[in-house]
Coordinates of C-alpha atoms in Angstrom, one line a residue:
M1355 CA -48.4 11.9 -19.7
A1356 CA -47.9 9.7 -22.6
D1357 CA -45.2 12.1 -24.0
A1358 CA -43.5 12.4 -20.7
G1359 CA -43.6 8.7 -20.2
A1360 CA -42.0 8.3 -23.9
S1361 CA -39.2 11.0 -23.0
E1362 CA -38.1 8.9 -19.8
K1363 CA -37.9 5.8 -21.9
Q1364 CA -35.6 7.6 -24.6
A1365 CA -33.5 9.1 -21.7
P1366 CA -29.8 7.6 -21.9
Q1367 CA -28.9 5.1 -19.2
E1368 CA -25.9 5.6 -17.2
P1369 CA -23.2 3.0 -18.0
S1370 CA -22.3 0.4 -15.0
R1371 CA -18.9 1.1 -13.1
A1372 CA -17.5 -1.8 -14.6
H1373 CA -18.4 -0.6 -18.1
V1374 CA -16.9 2.5 -17.6
V1375 CA -13.5 1.1 -16.2
L1376 CA -13.2 -1.3 -19.1
R1377 CA -13.8 1.5 -21.6
Q1378 CA -11.0 3.6 -19.8
I1379 CA -8.7 0.7 -20.1
F1380 CA -9.0 -0.1 -23.8
T1381 CA -9.3 3.3 -24.9
G1382 CA -6.3 4.5 -22.9
S1383 CA -2.6 4.7 -23.7
A1384 CA -1.2 2.0 -21.6
I1385 CA -3.2 -0.5 -23.2
I1386 CA -1.3 0.4 -26.5
S1387 CA 1.9 -0.4 -25.0
V1388 CA 0.8 -3.8 -23.9
F1389 CA -0.7 -4.8 -27.3
A1390 CA 2.7 -3.5 -28.9
V1391 CA 4.6 -5.9 -26.9
V1392 CA 2.2 -8.8 -27.6
L1393 CA 2.4 -7.9 -31.5
A1394 CA 6.2 -7.5 -31.3
I1395 CA 6.4 -11.2 -29.5
V1396 CA 4.3 -12.5 -32.3
V1397 CA 6.6 -10.9 -35.1
G1398 CA 9.6 -12.4 -33.2
A1399 CA 7.8 -16.2 -33.4
V1400 CA 7.6 -15.6 -37.0
L1401 CA 11.1 -14.7 -37.5
I1402 CA 12.2 -17.8 -35.1
A1403 CA 10.3 -20.0 -37.1
V1404 CA 11.5 -18.4 -40.5
T1405 CA 15.0 -18.9 -39.4
D1406 CA 15.0 -22.2 -37.8
E1407 CA 16.9 -25.0 -39.7
Q1408 CA 14.2 -27.4 -39.2
V1409 CA 11.3 -25.6 -39.9
Q1410 CA 13.2 -24.8 -43.3
E1411 CA 14.1 -28.3 -43.9
S1412 CA 10.3 -29.6 -43.5
A1413 CA 9.0 -26.7 -45.5
G1414 CA 10.2 -28.6 -48.5
Y1415 CA 8.0 -31.3 -48.3
F1416 CA 5.1 -29.4 -46.6
F1417 CA 2.6 -30.8 -48.9
A1418 CA 3.3 -34.3 -48.4
R1419 CA 3.7 -34.1 -44.3
P1420 CA 2.4 -30.8 -43.1
T1421 CA 2.5 -31.8 -39.7
D1422 CA 6.2 -32.1 -39.6
M1423 CA 6.4 -28.4 -40.4
L1424 CA 3.9 -27.1 -37.9
T1425 CA 5.6 -29.3 -35.2
A1426 CA 9.0 -27.9 -36.0
I1427 CA 7.3 -24.5 -35.9
W1428 CA 6.1 -25.2 -32.5
D1429 CA 9.2 -26.6 -31.3
A1430 CA 11.2 -23.7 -32.3
V1431 CA 8.8 -20.9 -31.0
S1432 CA 8.1 -22.8 -28.0
G1433 CA 11.6 -23.6 -27.0
A1434 CA 12.9 -20.2 -27.8
Y1435 CA 10.5 -18.6 -25.6
S1436 CA 10.6 -21.2 -22.8
S1437 CA 14.5 -20.5 -22.8
L1438 CA 13.7 -16.9 -22.7
F1439 CA 11.5 -17.2 -19.7
Q1440 CA 13.9 -19.6 -17.8
G1441 CA 16.7 -17.1 -18.6
S1442 CA 14.9 -14.1 -17.2
V1443 CA 12.3 -15.3 -14.5
Y1444 CA 12.5 -18.9 -13.3
N1445 CA 14.8 -21.8 -14.4
F1446 CA 13.0 -24.9 -13.6
R1447 CA 15.7 -27.1 -14.6
R1448 CA 17.9 -25.9 -11.7
P1449 CA 17.6 -27.8 -8.4
G1450 CA 16.1 -25.7 -5.7
F1451 CA 14.3 -22.4 -5.4
E1452 CA 17.5 -20.4 -4.6
N1453 CA 18.9 -21.5 -7.9
G1454 CA 15.7 -21.4 -10.0
I1455 CA 15.1 -17.6 -9.0
K1456 CA 18.7 -16.6 -10.1
P1457 CA 17.4 -15.4 -13.5
L1458 CA 15.0 -13.0 -11.9
T1459 CA 17.8 -11.4 -9.9
E1460 CA 19.7 -11.2 -13.3
T1461 CA 16.6 -9.5 -15.1
L1462 CA 16.4 -6.8 -12.2
T1463 CA 20.1 -6.3 -12.5
F1464 CA 20.2 -5.5 -16.2
A1465 CA 17.0 -3.5 -15.4
T1466 CA 18.5 -1.3 -13.0
P1467 CA 20.4 1.0 -15.3
L1468 CA 17.7 0.9 -17.9
I1469 CA 15.0 1.9 -15.4
V1470 CA 16.9 5.2 -14.2
A1471 CA 18.2 6.1 -17.7
G1472 CA 14.7 5.5 -18.8
L1473 CA 13.4 7.9 -16.2
G1474 CA 16.0 10.5 -17.3
V1475 CA 14.8 10.5 -20.9
A1476 CA 11.0 10.6 -19.8
L1477 CA 11.4 13.4 -17.8
A1478 CA 12.9 15.5 -20.6
F1479 CA 9.9 14.0 -22.7
R1480 CA 7.5 15.4 -20.5
V1481 CA 9.0 18.9 -20.8
G1482 CA 9.0 18.6 -24.5
M1483 CA 12.6 17.8 -24.8
F1484 CA 14.4 15.1 -26.9
N1485 CA 17.4 13.8 -24.6
I1486 CA 19.6 11.7 -27.2
G1487 CA 22.6 12.3 -25.3
G1488 CA 22.2 9.4 -22.8
R1489 CA 25.4 7.7 -23.9
G1490 CA 27.5 10.8 -23.4
Q1491 CA 25.9 11.7 -19.9
M1492 CA 26.6 7.8 -19.0
L1493 CA 30.1 7.9 -20.1
I1494 CA 31.0 11.1 -18.1
A1495 CA 29.3 10.0 -14.9
A1496 CA 30.8 6.5 -15.1
A1497 CA 34.4 8.4 -15.4
C1498 CA 33.3 10.6 -12.4
A1499 CA 32.2 8.0 -10.1
G1500 CA 34.9 5.6 -11.2
W1501 CA 37.5 7.9 -10.4
V1502 CA 36.3 8.6 -7.0
G1503 CA 35.9 4.7 -6.8
F1504 CA 39.3 3.5 -7.4
S1505 CA 41.5 6.5 -6.7
L1506 CA 40.4 7.5 -3.2
Q1507 CA 40.8 5.7 0.0
L1508 CA 37.5 6.7 2.3
P1509 CA 35.3 4.8 4.8
A1510 CA 32.9 2.7 3.5
G1511 CA 29.7 4.5 3.6
L1512 CA 31.2 7.8 2.9
H1513 CA 33.1 6.6 -0.2
L1514 CA 30.1 5.0 -1.8
V1515 CA 28.1 8.2 -1.3
L1516 CA 31.1 10.4 -2.6
A1517 CA 31.2 8.1 -5.6
I1518 CA 27.5 8.1 -6.4
V1519 CA 27.3 12.3 -6.0
A1520 CA 30.5 12.5 -8.2
G1521 CA 28.6 10.3 -10.8
V1522 CA 25.2 12.3 -10.7
V1523 CA 27.0 15.7 -10.7
G1524 CA 28.9 14.5 -14.0
G1525 CA 25.9 13.5 -15.7
A1526 CA 23.9 16.4 -14.6
V1527 CA 26.6 18.9 -15.7
W1528 CA 26.7 17.2 -19.0
G1529 CA 23.2 17.3 -19.6
G1530 CA 23.0 20.8 -18.5
I1531 CA 25.3 21.9 -21.2
A1532 CA 22.6 21.3 -23.8
G1533 CA 20.3 22.9 -21.5
V1534 CA 22.2 26.1 -21.4
L1535 CA 22.6 26.0 -25.1
K1536 CA 18.7 25.4 -25.6
A1537 CA 17.6 28.1 -23.3
R1538 CA 20.5 30.9 -24.1
T1539 CA 20.5 30.4 -28.0
G1540 CA 17.7 28.2 -29.1
A1541 CA 20.2 25.4 -30.0
H1542 CA 18.0 22.1 -30.6
E1543 CA 18.8 19.6 -28.0
V1544 CA 18.6 16.5 -30.4
I1545 CA 21.7 18.1 -32.4
V1546 CA 23.7 19.2 -29.2
T1547 CA 23.1 16.0 -27.3
I1548 CA 24.0 13.7 -30.2
M1549 CA 27.5 15.8 -30.7
L1550 CA 27.7 15.6 -26.8
N1551 CA 27.8 11.9 -27.1
Y1552 CA 30.9 12.1 -29.5
V1553 CA 32.9 14.3 -27.2
A1554 CA 32.3 12.3 -24.2
F1555 CA 33.1 9.2 -25.9
Y1556 CA 36.5 10.4 -27.2
L1557 CA 37.3 12.3 -24.1
V1558 CA 36.9 9.2 -21.7
A1559 CA 38.6 7.1 -24.6
Y1560 CA 41.5 9.6 -24.3
L1561 CA 41.6 9.6 -20.6
L1562 CA 41.5 5.6 -20.6
R1563 CA 44.8 5.8 -22.5
T1564 CA 46.4 8.6 -20.5
P1565 CA 48.5 7.3 -17.5
G1566 CA 47.6 9.3 -14.4
T1567 CA 43.9 10.0 -15.3
L1568 CA 41.7 7.1 -15.6
Q1569 CA 44.0 4.2 -17.0
A1570 CA 45.2 1.8 -14.3
P1571 CA 48.7 2.1 -13.2
G1572 CA 51.2 0.0 -14.9
Q1573 CA 48.6 -1.2 -17.8
N1574 CA 48.6 -0.6 -21.5
N1575 CA 45.0 -1.4 -22.0
P1576 CA 42.6 1.6 -22.0
K1577 CA 40.7 0.2 -18.8
T1578 CA 40.5 1.6 -15.4
A1579 CA 41.7 -0.1 -12.1
A1580 CA 39.3 -1.8 -10.0
M1581 CA 36.8 -0.3 -7.7
E1582 CA 37.6 -0.2 -4.1
S1583 CA 35.5 -2.4 -2.0
T1584 CA 34.1 0.7 -0.2
A1585 CA 32.7 2.1 -3.0
V1586 CA 30.9 -0.8 -4.6
F1587 CA 27.2 -1.4 -4.2
P1588 CA 26.6 -4.1 -1.7
K1589 CA 24.7 -7.5 -3.0
L1590 CA 21.4 -7.8 -1.8
F1591 CA 21.5 -11.4 -1.3
G1592 CA 24.8 -12.3 -0.9
D1593 CA 27.2 -13.1 -3.6
R1594 CA 25.3 -15.7 -5.1
Y1595 CA 23.3 -13.1 -7.0
S1596 CA 24.3 -10.3 -8.8
L1597 CA 21.5 -7.8 -7.8
H1598 CA 23.0 -5.1 -5.7
L1599 CA 21.7 -2.1 -3.7
G1600 CA 21.4 0.1 -6.9
F1601 CA 18.3 -1.6 -7.6
L1602 CA 16.5 -0.4 -4.4
L1603 CA 18.1 3.1 -5.2
V1604 CA 16.4 3.1 -8.4
V1605 CA 13.1 2.4 -6.7
I1606 CA 13.4 5.2 -4.4
V1607 CA 14.3 7.4 -7.5
T1608 CA 11.4 6.1 -9.3
V1609 CA 9.2 7.3 -6.2
G1610 CA 10.9 10.7 -6.3
V1611 CA 10.5 11.3 -9.8
W1612 CA 6.6 10.4 -9.8
W1613 CA 6.5 12.8 -7.0
L1614 CA 8.3 15.5 -8.8
L1615 CA 6.2 15.1 -11.9
E1616 CA 2.7 14.4 -10.3
R1617 CA 2.6 16.2 -7.1
S1618 CA 5.3 19.1 -7.0
S1619 CA 4.9 22.6 -8.5
L1620 CA 8.2 22.3 -10.5
G1621 CA 6.6 19.2 -12.0
F1622 CA 3.5 21.0 -12.9
R1623 CA 5.5 23.8 -14.8
F1624 CA 7.3 20.8 -16.5
R1625 CA 4.2 19.5 -17.8
A1626 CA 2.7 22.9 -18.8
V1627 CA 5.9 23.6 -21.0
G1628 CA 5.6 20.2 -22.4
E1629 CA 2.1 20.8 -23.4
N1630 CA 2.4 24.2 -24.6
P1631 CA 5.6 26.3 -24.1
H1632 CA 3.8 29.3 -25.8
A1633 CA 1.0 29.6 -23.4
S1634 CA 3.2 28.7 -20.3
K1635 CA 5.4 31.7 -21.3
I1636 CA 2.2 33.9 -21.2
A1637 CA 1.1 32.5 -17.8
G1638 CA 4.6 33.6 -16.5
I1639 CA 6.3 30.6 -16.5
D1640 CA 10.2 30.9 -17.2
V1641 CA 10.3 28.6 -20.0
N1642 CA 14.1 28.6 -20.8
R1643 CA 14.6 28.0 -17.2
M1644 CA 12.5 25.2 -17.4
Y1645 CA 14.4 23.6 -20.1
L1646 CA 17.7 24.0 -18.2
Y1647 CA 16.2 22.5 -14.9
A1648 CA 14.8 19.7 -17.1
M1649 CA 18.1 19.0 -18.9
V1650 CA 20.0 19.0 -15.6
L1651 CA 17.6 16.5 -13.9
S1652 CA 17.5 14.4 -17.1
G1653 CA 21.4 14.4 -17.2
A1654 CA 21.6 13.4 -13.6
L1655 CA 19.2 10.4 -13.8
V1656 CA 21.0 9.2 -16.7
G1657 CA 24.3 9.8 -15.2
L1658 CA 22.9 7.3 -12.2
A1659 CA 22.6 4.5 -14.9
G1660 CA 26.4 4.9 -15.4
V1661 CA 27.2 5.0 -11.8
A1662 CA 25.1 1.6 -11.3
Q1663 CA 27.3 0.1 -14.0
V1664 CA 30.7 1.0 -12.6
L1665 CA 29.8 0.6 -8.8
G1666 CA 27.4 -2.3 -9.3
T1667 CA 27.6 -4.2 -12.5
V1668 CA 31.3 -3.7 -13.7
T1669 CA 33.4 -3.1 -10.7
T1670 CA 36.8 -5.0 -11.9
G1671 CA 37.6 -1.8 -14.0
F1672 CA 35.7 -0.4 -17.3
G1673 CA 36.5 1.0 -20.7
A1674 CA 35.0 3.3 -23.2
D1675 CA 31.9 0.5 -23.9
I1676 CA 30.7 0.8 -20.3
D1677 CA 27.3 2.5 -21.5
A1678 CA 26.4 -0.9 -23.2
G1679 CA 24.1 0.8 -25.4
I1680 CA 21.9 1.6 -22.4
G1681 CA 21.6 5.4 -23.5
F1682 CA 19.9 4.6 -26.4
D1683 CA 17.9 1.7 -25.0
A1684 CA 16.6 4.1 -22.5
I1685 CA 14.7 6.2 -25.2
T1686 CA 12.8 2.9 -26.0
V1687 CA 12.0 2.3 -22.2
A1688 CA 10.8 5.8 -22.0
L1689 CA 8.5 5.4 -25.2
L1690 CA 7.1 2.1 -23.9
G1691 CA 6.5 3.4 -20.4
R1692 CA 4.6 6.1 -22.2
S1693 CA 7.1 8.6 -20.3
K1694 CA 5.1 8.0 -16.9
P1695 CA 7.5 7.1 -14.0
W1696 CA 6.0 3.7 -13.0
G1697 CA 5.3 2.7 -16.7
V1698 CA 9.4 3.1 -17.5
F1699 CA 9.9 1.3 -14.2
F1700 CA 8.0 -1.9 -15.7
A1701 CA 9.3 -1.3 -19.2
G1702 CA 13.0 -1.2 -17.5
I1703 CA 12.3 -4.6 -16.4
L1704 CA 10.7 -6.1 -19.2
F1705 CA 13.9 -4.9 -21.2
G1706 CA 16.1 -6.3 -18.6
A1707 CA 14.0 -9.6 -19.2
F1708 CA 14.9 -9.3 -22.8
K1709 CA 18.5 -8.9 -22.0
A1710 CA 18.9 -11.6 -19.6
G1711 CA 16.6 -14.3 -21.5
G1712 CA 18.2 -13.4 -24.9
F1713 CA 21.7 -15.0 -24.0
A1714 CA 19.8 -18.0 -22.4
M1715 CA 17.8 -18.5 -25.7
Q1716 CA 20.9 -18.0 -27.9
A1717 CA 22.6 -20.8 -25.4
A1718 CA 19.7 -23.3 -25.3
E1719 CA 18.2 -23.2 -28.8
G1720 CA 20.7 -21.4 -31.1
I1721 CA 18.4 -18.4 -31.5
P1722 CA 20.5 -15.4 -32.7
I1723 CA 20.5 -12.8 -30.1
D1724 CA 19.5 -10.2 -33.0
I1725 CA 15.8 -11.8 -32.9
V1726 CA 15.7 -10.1 -29.3
L1727 CA 16.7 -6.8 -30.9
V1728 CA 14.2 -7.1 -33.7
V1729 CA 11.4 -7.5 -30.9
Q1730 CA 12.8 -4.5 -29.2
S1731 CA 12.5 -2.4 -32.4
V1732 CA 9.3 -3.7 -33.4
I1733 CA 7.8 -2.5 -30.3
V1734 CA 8.8 0.9 -30.8
L1735 CA 7.3 0.6 -34.3
F1736 CA 4.0 -0.3 -32.9
I1737 CA 4.1 2.4 -30.1
A1738 CA 4.9 4.9 -32.4
A1739 CA 1.7 3.9 -34.6
P1740 CA -1.3 3.5 -32.1
P1741 CA -3.8 3.8 -34.9
L1742 CA -2.2 0.3 -36.3
V1743 CA -2.3 -1.3 -32.9
R1744 CA -6.0 -0.3 -32.5
A1745 CA -7.1 -1.5 -36.0
V1746 CA -5.5 -5.0 -35.4
F1747 CA -7.1 -5.5 -32.2
R1748 CA -10.1 -3.9 -33.0
L1749 CA -10.0 -1.3 -30.0
P1750 CA -12.1 1.7 -29.9
P1751 CA -10.5 5.1 -30.5
P1752 CA -9.7 7.6 -27.6
G1753 CA -12.8 9.6 -26.7
A1754 CA -15.3 7.0 -28.1
E1755 CA -17.1 6.6 -25.0
V1756 CA -17.6 10.4 -24.7
A1757 CA -18.8 10.6 -28.4
A1758 CA -21.3 7.7 -28.1
R1759 CA -22.9 9.2 -24.9
A1760 CA -23.1 12.7 -26.8
D1761 CA -24.7 11.1 -29.5
T1762 CA -27.3 9.2 -27.5
A1763 CA -28.0 12.5 -25.8
K1764 CA -28.7 14.0 -28.8
V1765 CA -31.0 11.4 -30.1
A1766 CA -32.9 11.6 -26.7
A1767 CA -33.3 15.2 -27.0
L1768 CA -35.1 15.1 -30.3

């Protein structure tokens, strides 16, 4: 009886539900993204303080009056991040709620192409492919959608739908080229998509300089004509705000990509190929076909970002720089979102806030816009090094809970 009582005392106790939830949160991959952003903001604060003139001046007599330097650091960092917030979320200096909330609409406008392009890159990531051709796919999609938008005369609803379809198909075809080469010849998609970026850029640049193609009639500048009003995304809250219908379309697309990856049989095959293409092939999955489908869908999603640019953001005509670096920023957004649709959605909003608030920070505080770019780059650096983030914040490694419970069970069995 005594031995039975002792064994009962040594039996491991099941952790509470709250403990399990907290352990899952702090050992999951999502928390790495959150802490990567926190660390990047800290690094940005250090750079802001180091480059501030007042801080540099007060550092010269730090030992005589140390509080001057500390005050200068606080003023520089708090002023910069306050301007970043007021330029991206809510500006308390503007009278009225309607004026104060305008920065948030600017953030969502910047985030619209970032989100959908990030979804395209993330989808390719889930299949084990690296779509580095976002720039080319956006340019081709913008050219197709833009040509339909300014050259055709159609009824309002039909014109907009046709322009969207033209852009999505253009991006899908451009992404599909890499998919076909990967499936048929084994060509690495990174090399192919990078080369296709240059092909698309010079092709669009040529068309913008050629009368009768993309160049606006009677103009010498490499720029298209303005989009017809029937082919432009309508504003969601009137002309006062820049947020347009494209954002709602992106929300719908995010839901669709989530369903595709997490609930459909095609998404299951995508994920299986991404985890282990050799095992998937043995299981009867046509791996090459999955590569082709993935690049076509990825190109279509990235192409939708180009559509959002020409039909929603830059409707007065565009040049060869219409991609605005979004094709490469989408890679960072997909990494921060851990290639999960809703993770990419919120990562896109965060980077949209960086873009919208970065200009306000530069105008109000004189902080170089390059600081924001450094913060974005540091985010990628920390995401690429999860052990570093876990070491800084003393997070338990993945699987620590399972290992601890297994050790407890072994001890109890002795």
